[in-house]
PDB file of C-alpha atoms in Angstrom:
ATOM      1  CA  MET A  19      13.040   2.751   0.681  1.00 47.00           C
ATOM      2  CA  ASN A  20      15.174  -0.265   1.477  1.00 52.00           C
ATOM      3  CA  ILE A  21      12.629  -2.901   0.480  1.00 49.00           C
ATOM      4  CA  TYR A  22      15.043  -3.971  -2.262  1.00 45.00           C
ATOM      5  CA  THR A  23      16.870  -6.354   0.089  1.00 44.00           C
ATOM      6  CA  LYS A  24      14.084  -6.931   2.625  1.00 53.00           C
ATOM      7  CA  ALA A  25      11.111  -7.829   0.461  1.00 51.00           C
ATOM      8  CA  ALA A  26      12.004 -11.436  -0.235  1.00 48.00           C
ATOM      9  CA  VAL A  27      12.892 -12.062   3.401  1.00 45.00           C
ATOM     10  CA  LEU A  28       9.555 -10.678   4.559  1.00 50.00           C
ATOM     11  CA  ALA A  29       7.690 -12.791   2.055  1.00 49.00           C
ATOM     12  CA  VAL A  30       9.536 -15.835   3.332  1.00 46.00           C
ATOM     13  CA  ALA A  31       8.670 -14.918   6.923  1.00 49.00           C
ATOM     14  CA  ALA A  32       4.988 -14.553   6.070  1.00 47.00           C
ATOM     15  CA  ILE A  33       4.839 -18.038   4.622  1.00 45.00           C
ATOM     16  CA  GLY A  34       6.771 -19.594   7.449  1.00 48.00           C
ATOM     17  CA  SER A  35       4.551 -18.115  10.141  1.00 48.00           C
ATOM     18  CA  ILE A  36       1.527 -19.998   8.800  1.00 46.00           C
ATOM     19  CA  LEU A  37       3.240 -23.277   7.863  1.00 42.00           C
ATOM     20  CA  ALA A  38       2.773 -22.617   4.169  1.00 45.00           C
ATOM     21  CA  VAL A  39      -0.946 -23.371   4.046  1.00 49.00           C
ATOM     22  CA  PRO A  40      -2.534 -21.569   1.088  1.00 54.00           C
ATOM     23  CA  ALA A  41      -5.246 -19.106   2.075  1.00 52.00           C
ATOM     24  CA  ALA A  42      -8.789 -19.306   0.870  1.00 50.00           C
ATOM     25  CA  ALA A  43      -8.472 -17.329  -2.321  1.00 48.00           C
ATOM     26  CA  GLN A  44      -9.856 -13.822  -2.532  1.00 55.00           C
ATOM     27  CA  SER A  45     -11.320 -13.681  -6.007  1.00 64.00           C
ATOM     28  CA  PRO A  46      -9.311 -13.188  -8.057  1.00 83.00           C
ATOM     29  CA  ALA A  47      -5.969 -13.849  -6.359  1.00 89.00           C
ATOM     30  CA  LEU A  48      -3.463 -11.031  -6.625  1.00 95.00           C
ATOM     31  CA  PHE A  49      -1.456 -11.316  -9.845  1.00 93.00           C
ATOM     32  CA  LYS A  50      -2.627 -14.959 -10.217  1.00 91.00           C
ATOM     33  CA  THR A  51      -0.426 -16.174  -7.362  1.00 93.00           C
ATOM     34  CA  VAL A  52      -0.922 -18.718  -4.617  1.00 92.00           C
ATOM     35  CA  GLU A  53      -1.578 -16.651  -1.492  1.00 92.00           C
ATOM     36  CA  TYR A  54      -0.538 -17.465   2.069  1.00 92.00           C
ATOM     37  CA  ARG A  55      -2.497 -15.431   4.633  1.00 93.00           C
ATOM     38  CA  THR A  56      -1.908 -14.684   8.303  1.00 94.00           C
ATOM     39  CA  SER A  57      -3.414 -12.147  10.662  1.00 95.00           C
ATOM     40  CA  ASP A  58      -0.051 -11.853  12.456  1.00 94.00           C
ATOM     41  CA  LEU A  59       1.466  -8.491  11.509  1.00 96.00           C
ATOM     42  CA  ASP A  60       4.502  -8.721  13.796  1.00 95.00           C
ATOM     43  CA  ALA A  61       6.847  -9.418  10.885  1.00 93.00           C
ATOM     44  CA  LEU A  62       6.001  -5.958   9.497  1.00 96.00           C
ATOM     45  CA  PRO A  63       6.883  -3.521  12.303  1.00 96.00           C
ATOM     46  CA  LYS A  64       7.058  -0.507  10.000  1.00 96.00           C
ATOM     47  CA  TRP A  65       3.495  -1.150   8.857  1.00 97.00           C
ATOM     48  CA  LYS A  66       2.330  -1.521  12.461  1.00 97.00           C
ATOM     49  CA  ALA A  67       4.113   1.708  13.374  1.00 97.00           C
ATOM     50  CA  VAL A  68       2.562   3.670  10.526  1.00 98.00           C
ATOM     51  CA  MET A  69      -0.918   2.398  11.463  1.00 98.00           C
ATOM     52  CA  GLN A  70      -0.342   3.781  14.962  1.00 98.00           C
ATOM     53  CA  LYS A  71       0.669   7.132  13.482  1.00 98.00           C
ATOM     54  CA  ILE A  72      -2.445   7.146  11.285  1.00 98.00           C
ATOM     55  CA  ALA A  73      -4.653   6.495  14.316  1.00 97.00           C
ATOM     56  CA  LYS A  74      -3.091   9.465  16.097  1.00 96.00           C
ATOM     57  CA  GLU A  75      -3.597  11.683  13.054  1.00 96.00           C
ATOM     58  CA  GLN A  76      -7.364  11.101  12.818  1.00 94.00           C
ATOM     59  CA  LYS A  77      -8.172  14.260  14.774  1.00 92.00           C
ATOM     60  CA  SER A  78      -6.103  16.405  12.417  1.00 92.00           C
ATOM     61  CA  TYR A  79      -7.876  14.836   9.446  1.00 94.00           C
ATOM     62  CA  ALA A  80     -11.230  15.711  11.014  1.00 93.00           C
ATOM     63  CA  ASP A  81     -10.116  19.254  11.842  1.00 91.00           C
ATOM     64  CA  CYS A  82      -9.064  19.821   8.242  1.00 93.00           C
ATOM     65  CA  ALA A  83     -12.235  18.228   6.889  1.00 91.00           C
ATOM     66  CA  GLY A  84     -14.204  20.861   8.780  1.00 82.00           C
ATOM     67  CA  GLY A  85     -12.506  23.817   7.118  1.00 73.00           C
ATOM     68  CA  GLU A  86      -9.685  26.195   7.962  1.00 66.00           C
ATOM     69  CA  ARG A  87     -10.219  26.543  11.715  1.00 74.00           C
ATOM     70  CA  GLY A  88      -8.036  24.057  13.566  1.00 76.00           C
ATOM     71  CA  CYS A  89      -6.328  22.846  10.405  1.00 87.00           C
ATOM     72  CA  GLY A  90      -2.610  23.474  10.215  1.00 85.00           C
ATOM     73  CA  SER A  91      -2.021  22.072   6.734  1.00 92.00           C
ATOM     74  CA  LYS A  92      -3.311  23.406   3.422  1.00 93.00           C
ATOM     75  CA  ALA A  93      -2.403  20.094   1.795  1.00 96.00           C
ATOM     76  CA  ILE A  94      -4.445  18.035   4.254  1.00 96.00           C
ATOM     77  CA  ARG A  95      -7.332  20.495   3.893  1.00 95.00           C
ATOM     78  CA  ALA A  96      -7.224  20.026   0.110  1.00 96.00           C
ATOM     79  CA  TRP A  97      -7.002  16.263   0.582  1.00 97.00           C
ATOM     80  CA  GLN A  98     -10.063  16.226   2.808  1.00 96.00           C
ATOM     81  CA  ALA A  99     -11.971  18.449   0.383  1.00 95.00           C
ATOM     82  CA  MET A 100     -11.176  16.017  -2.426  1.00 97.00           C
ATOM     83  CA  ILE A 101     -12.438  13.117  -0.318  1.00 97.00           C
ATOM     84  CA  ARG A 102     -15.635  15.008   0.451  1.00 96.00           C
ATOM     85  CA  ASP A 103     -16.186  15.911  -3.195  1.00 97.00           C
ATOM     86  CA  GLN A 104     -15.836  12.270  -4.280  1.00 97.00           C
ATOM     87  CA  GLN A 105     -18.641  10.963  -2.107  1.00 95.00           C
ATOM     88  CA  GLY A 106     -21.313   9.349  -4.269  1.00 95.00           C
ATOM     89  CA  ASN A 107     -19.076   8.887  -7.306  1.00 97.00           C
ATOM     90  CA  SER A 108     -18.398   5.471  -8.771  1.00 96.00           C
ATOM     91  CA  GLN A 109     -15.537   3.461  -7.318  1.00 97.00           C
ATOM     92  CA  ILE A 110     -13.523   3.611 -10.524  1.00 97.00           C
ATOM     93  CA  ASP A 111     -13.903   7.405 -10.681  1.00 97.00           C
ATOM     94  CA  GLN A 112     -12.784   7.599  -7.066  1.00 98.00           C
ATOM     95  CA  LEU A 113      -9.716   5.479  -7.806  1.00 98.00           C
ATOM     96  CA  LYS A 114      -8.764   7.699 -10.730  1.00 98.00           C
ATOM     97  CA  THR A 115      -9.199  10.909  -8.737  1.00 98.00           C
ATOM     98  CA  VAL A 116      -7.267   9.597  -5.726  1.00 98.00           C
ATOM     99  CA  THR A 117      -4.384   8.441  -7.931  1.00 98.00           C
ATOM    100  CA  ARG A 118      -4.137  11.790  -9.711  1.00 98.00           C
ATOM    101  CA  PHE A 119      -4.354  13.730  -6.446  1.00 98.00           C
ATOM    102  CA  VAL A 120      -1.719  11.777  -4.525  1.00 98.00           C
ATOM    103  CA  ASN A 121       0.630  11.457  -7.508  1.00 98.00           C
ATOM    104  CA  GLN A 122       0.954  15.244  -7.678  1.00 97.00           C
ATOM    105  CA  TRP A 123       3.519  15.053  -4.883  1.00 97.00           C
ATOM    106  CA  ARG A 124       7.090  14.731  -6.040  1.00 96.00           C
ATOM    107  CA  TYR A 125       8.910  11.440  -5.394  1.00 97.00           C
ATOM    108  CA  ARG A 126      11.500  11.689  -2.620  1.00 97.00           C
ATOM    109  CA  THR A 127      13.587   8.957  -1.088  1.00 96.00           C
ATOM    110  CA  ASP A 128      13.615   8.022   2.591  1.00 96.00           C
ATOM    111  CA  GLN A 129      17.280   8.945   2.675  1.00 96.00           C
ATOM    112  CA  TYR A 130      16.440  12.470   1.495  1.00 96.00           C
ATOM    113  CA  ASN A 131      13.454  12.934   3.800  1.00 96.00           C
ATOM    114  CA  TYR A 132      14.508  11.150   6.967  1.00 97.00           C
ATOM    115  CA  ASP A 133      18.172  10.226   6.559  1.00 96.00           C
ATOM    116  CA  GLN A 134      17.066   6.591   6.810  1.00 95.00           C
ATOM    117  CA  SER A 135      17.199   3.740   4.341  1.00 93.00           C
ATOM    118  CA  ASP A 136      13.629   2.598   5.056  1.00 93.00           C
ATOM    119  CA  TYR A 137      10.824   4.697   6.535  1.00 96.00           C
ATOM    120  CA  TRP A 138       7.065   4.229   6.145  1.00 98.00           C
ATOM    121  CA  ALA A 139       5.341   7.604   6.258  1.00 98.00           C
ATOM    122  CA  SER A 140       1.833   8.478   7.365  1.00 98.00           C
ATOM    123  CA  PRO A 141      -0.387  10.697   5.175  1.00 98.00           C
ATOM    124  CA  ALA A 142       0.406  13.786   7.260  1.00 97.00           C
ATOM    125  CA  GLU A 143       4.122  13.125   6.802  1.00 98.00           C
ATOM    126  CA  PHE A 144       3.628  12.437   3.106  1.00 98.00           C
ATOM    127  CA  PHE A 145       1.707  15.660   2.511  1.00 97.00           C
ATOM    128  CA  SER A 146       4.410  17.573   4.393  1.00 96.00           C
ATOM    129  CA  ARG A 147       7.478  16.025   2.735  1.00 96.00           C
ATOM    130  CA  SER A 148       6.222  13.736  -0.034  1.00 97.00           C
ATOM    131  CA  GLY A 149       7.824  10.294  -0.087  1.00 97.00           C
ATOM    132  CA  ASP A 150       8.670   7.150  -2.009  1.00 97.00           C
ATOM    133  CA  CYS A 151       6.584   4.358  -3.476  1.00 97.00           C
ATOM    134  CA  GLU A 152       5.216   2.775  -0.294  1.00 97.00           C
ATOM    135  CA  ASP A 153       4.321   6.238   1.045  1.00 98.00           C
ATOM    136  CA  TYR A 154       2.159   6.920  -2.019  1.00 98.00           C
ATOM    137  CA  ALA A 155       0.493   3.534  -1.506  1.00 98.00           C
ATOM    138  CA  ILE A 156      -0.120   4.163   2.194  1.00 98.00           C
ATOM    139  CA  THR A 157      -1.662   7.574   1.531  1.00 98.00           C
ATOM    140  CA  LYS A 158      -3.943   6.139  -1.157  1.00 98.00           C
ATOM    141  CA  TYR A 159      -4.917   3.321   1.212  1.00 98.00           C
ATOM    142  CA  VAL A 160      -5.945   5.793   3.940  1.00 98.00           C
ATOM    143  CA  THR A 161      -7.735   8.004   1.422  1.00 98.00           C
ATOM    144  CA  LEU A 162      -9.877   5.149   0.154  1.00 98.00           C
ATOM    145  CA  ARG A 163     -10.624   3.961   3.694  1.00 98.00           C
ATOM    146  CA  GLN A 164     -11.920   7.470   4.409  1.00 97.00           C
ATOM    147  CA  MET A 165     -14.035   7.325   1.275  1.00 97.00           C
ATOM    148  CA  GLY A 166     -15.741   4.203   2.578  1.00 96.00           C
ATOM    149  CA  PHE A 167     -13.739   1.339   1.059  1.00 97.00           C
ATOM    150  CA  ALA A 168     -13.483  -1.646   3.401  1.00 97.00           C
ATOM    151  CA  ALA A 169     -10.110  -2.840   4.645  1.00 97.00           C
ATOM    152  CA  ASP A 170     -10.551  -6.169   2.855  1.00 94.00           C
ATOM    153  CA  GLN A 171     -10.840  -4.309  -0.459  1.00 97.00           C
ATOM    154  CA  LEU A 172      -7.346  -2.850  -0.104  1.00 98.00           C
ATOM    155  CA  ARG A 173      -3.808  -4.191   0.015  1.00 98.00           C
ATOM    156  CA  ILE A 174      -0.449  -2.492  -0.104  1.00 98.00           C
ATOM    157  CA  ALA A 175       1.610  -4.840  -2.287  1.00 98.00           C
ATOM    158  CA  VAL A 176       5.396  -4.969  -2.274  1.00 97.00           C
ATOM    159  CA  VAL A 177       6.373  -6.306  -5.680  1.00 96.00           C
ATOM    160  CA  LYS A 178       9.322  -6.932  -7.916  1.00 95.00           C
ATOM    161  CA  ASP A 179       9.379  -4.832 -11.068  1.00 95.00           C
ATOM    162  CA  VAL A 180      10.714  -7.483 -13.411  1.00 94.00           C
ATOM    163  CA  ILE A 181      11.466  -4.942 -16.146  1.00 94.00           C
ATOM    164  CA  ARG A 182      13.503  -2.544 -14.020  1.00 92.00           C
ATOM    165  CA  ASP A 183      14.756  -5.327 -11.706  1.00 93.00           C
ATOM    166  CA  LEU A 184      13.907  -3.536  -8.480  1.00 92.00           C
ATOM    167  CA  ALA A 185      11.393  -3.717  -5.673  1.00 93.00           C
ATOM    168  CA  HIS A 186       8.404  -1.405  -5.678  1.00 96.00           C
ATOM    169  CA  ALA A 187       5.130  -0.848  -3.811  1.00 98.00           C
ATOM    170  CA  VAL A 188       1.644  -0.312  -5.199  1.00 98.00           C
ATOM    171  CA  LEU A 189      -1.933  -0.366  -3.908  1.00 98.00           C
ATOM    172  CA  ALA A 190      -4.248  -3.167  -5.026  1.00 98.00           C
ATOM    173  CA  VAL A 191      -7.962  -2.376  -4.828  1.00 98.00           C
ATOM    174  CA  TYR A 192     -10.661  -5.075  -4.997  1.00 97.00           C
ATOM    175  CA  THR A 193     -13.924  -3.866  -6.536  1.00 96.00           C
ATOM    176  CA  ASP A 194     -17.013  -5.492  -8.021  1.00 93.00           C
ATOM    177  CA  ASP A 195     -15.402  -4.841 -11.419  1.00 93.00           C
ATOM    178  CA  GLY A 196     -12.131  -6.609 -10.523  1.00 94.00           C
ATOM    179  CA  VAL A 197      -8.775  -5.767  -9.006  1.00 97.00           C
ATOM    180  CA  PHE A 198      -7.172  -2.454  -9.924  1.00 98.00           C
ATOM    181  CA  ILE A 199      -3.581  -1.366  -9.345  1.00 98.00           C
ATOM    182  CA  LEU A 200      -2.801   2.176  -8.199  1.00 98.00           C
ATOM    183  CA  ASP A 201       0.801   3.152  -8.889  1.00 98.00           C
ATOM    184  CA  ASN A 202       2.959   6.225  -8.415  1.00 98.00           C
ATOM    185  CA  VAL A 203       4.929   5.510 -11.592  1.00 96.00           C
ATOM    186  CA  ASN A 204       1.945   6.714 -13.599  1.00 93.00           C
ATOM    187  CA  SER A 205      -1.586   7.909 -12.883  1.00 95.00           C
ATOM    188  CA  GLU A 206      -3.375   5.309 -14.962  1.00 96.00           C
ATOM    189  CA  VAL A 207      -5.626   3.021 -12.920  1.00 98.00           C
ATOM    190  CA  ARG A 208      -5.061  -0.397 -14.471  1.00 98.00           C
ATOM    191  CA  PRO A 209      -6.874  -3.710 -14.065  1.00 97.00           C
ATOM    192  CA  GLN A 210      -4.380  -6.165 -12.647  1.00 96.00           C
ATOM    193  CA  ALA A 211      -4.641  -8.332 -15.771  1.00 95.00           C
ATOM    194  CA  GLN A 212      -2.907  -5.505 -17.644  1.00 96.00           C
ATOM    195  CA  VAL A 213      -0.094  -5.238 -15.106  1.00 96.00           C
ATOM    196  CA  THR A 214       2.453  -7.769 -16.227  1.00 94.00           C
ATOM    197  CA  GLU A 215       5.645  -6.102 -15.004  1.00 96.00           C
ATOM    198  CA  TYR A 216       5.069  -6.792 -11.288  1.00 96.00           C
ATOM    199  CA  ALA A 217       5.467 -10.009  -9.301  1.00 94.00           C
ATOM    200  CA  PRO A 218       4.328  -9.716  -5.672  1.00 95.00           C
ATOM    201  CA  TYR A 219       6.527 -10.540  -2.705  1.00 94.00           C
ATOM    202  CA  TYR A 220       3.915  -9.796  -0.057  1.00 96.00           C
ATOM    203  CA  SER A 221       0.793  -7.700   0.492  1.00 97.00           C
ATOM    204  CA  VAL A 222      -0.766  -6.265   3.633  1.00 97.00           C
ATOM    205  CA  ASN A 223      -3.739  -4.387   5.019  1.00 97.00           C
ATOM    206  CA  GLU A 224      -4.744  -3.523   8.566  1.00 97.00           C
ATOM    207  CA  GLN A 225      -6.226  -6.980   9.107  1.00 96.00           C
ATOM    208  CA  ALA A 226      -3.737  -9.435   7.577  1.00 96.00           C
ATOM    209  CA  ARG A 227      -0.705 -10.017   5.420  1.00 96.00           C
ATOM    210  CA  TRP A 228      -0.169 -12.361   2.513  1.00 95.00           C
ATOM    211  CA  ALA A 229       2.892 -13.963   0.975  1.00 94.00           C
ATOM    212  CA  HIS A 230       2.704 -14.853  -2.707  1.00 93.00           C
ATOM    213  CA  ALA A 231       4.091 -17.688  -4.762  1.00 91.00           C
ATOM    214  CA  ALA A 232       3.730 -18.597  -8.409  1.00 84.00           C
ATOM    215  CA  THR A 233       0.907 -21.055  -9.053  1.00 74.00           C
ATOM    216  CA  SER A 234       3.515 -23.658  -9.968  1.00 59.00           C
ATOM    217  CA  ALA A 235       5.376 -23.201  -6.686  1.00 54.00           C
ATOM    218  CA  ARG A 236       3.120 -24.408  -3.865  1.00 52.00           C
ATOM    219  CA  ILE A 237       5.244 -24.953  -0.774  1.00 49.00           C
ATOM    220  CA  ALA A 238       4.968 -28.100   1.312  1.00 49.00           C
ATOM    221  CA  PRO A 239       4.300 -27.572   5.046  1.00 45.00           C
ATOM    222  CA  ALA A 240       7.218 -29.853   5.988  1.00 42.00           C
ATOM    223  CA  ALA A 241       9.624 -27.696   4.023  1.00 41.00           C
ATOM    224  CA  ALA A 242       8.251 -24.486   5.512  1.00 35.00           C
ATOM    225  CA  ALA A 243       9.710 -25.061   8.971  1.00 34.00           C
ATOM    226  CA  SER A 244      13.284 -24.915   7.695  1.00 32.00           C
ATOM    227  CA  LEU A 245      12.952 -22.765   4.593  1.00 29.00           C
ATOM    228  CA  PHE A 246      10.405 -20.191   5.686  1.00 31.00           C
ATOM    229  CA  SER A 247      11.083 -19.411   9.331  1.00 35.00           C
ATOM    230  CA  LYS A 248      10.918 -15.810  10.520  1.00 35.00           C
ATOM    231  CA  ARG A 249      14.093 -13.754  10.262  1.00 28.00           C
TER     232      ARG A 249
END
């Protein structure tokens, strides 16, 4: 995916669109940052597009959840069976199972799959072709929503991997036991306090998006107009 050059610009746009007013903190804030929240998702057209695809796919999810008849994908049928089998389990057990299940698919770049530098895939597309880091995160997001997690418990986070010096995407999950990070790099479900290699650019769910700044880098509203305008 081509978030390597776009991530910082999108984070800047998110801050600018809300005049750099810090959001009321969700406890705890993601990776101990200052968060800037807006419900305007227009700066993330690929996320809006994939949400539309997910809405259209709901019938196929339901068909596959009901068994073989009407289901055209063995992978989606197995996915729905996993979701069904996890009902009633603890949230942490669900996170572990979802991570292991989705991470079985082999990493493939957008260039390989779609001949594009940046493409955000729906779960049906992911289970058909696999995908790259944001596609794993999207599929985990949809899986947990189907399991009963609320939208405000979930965020797809585009981050900088400070060790590998590249952009990456993970899923952050807010539970009563804290925030956990679901990654495609490994299948360990880690509390965010243990995840020190990632610094977030922005995060998003179906309700809002957040830009992130270090706690020492609060941005003045007057500076936002010129420094953080949409691009």
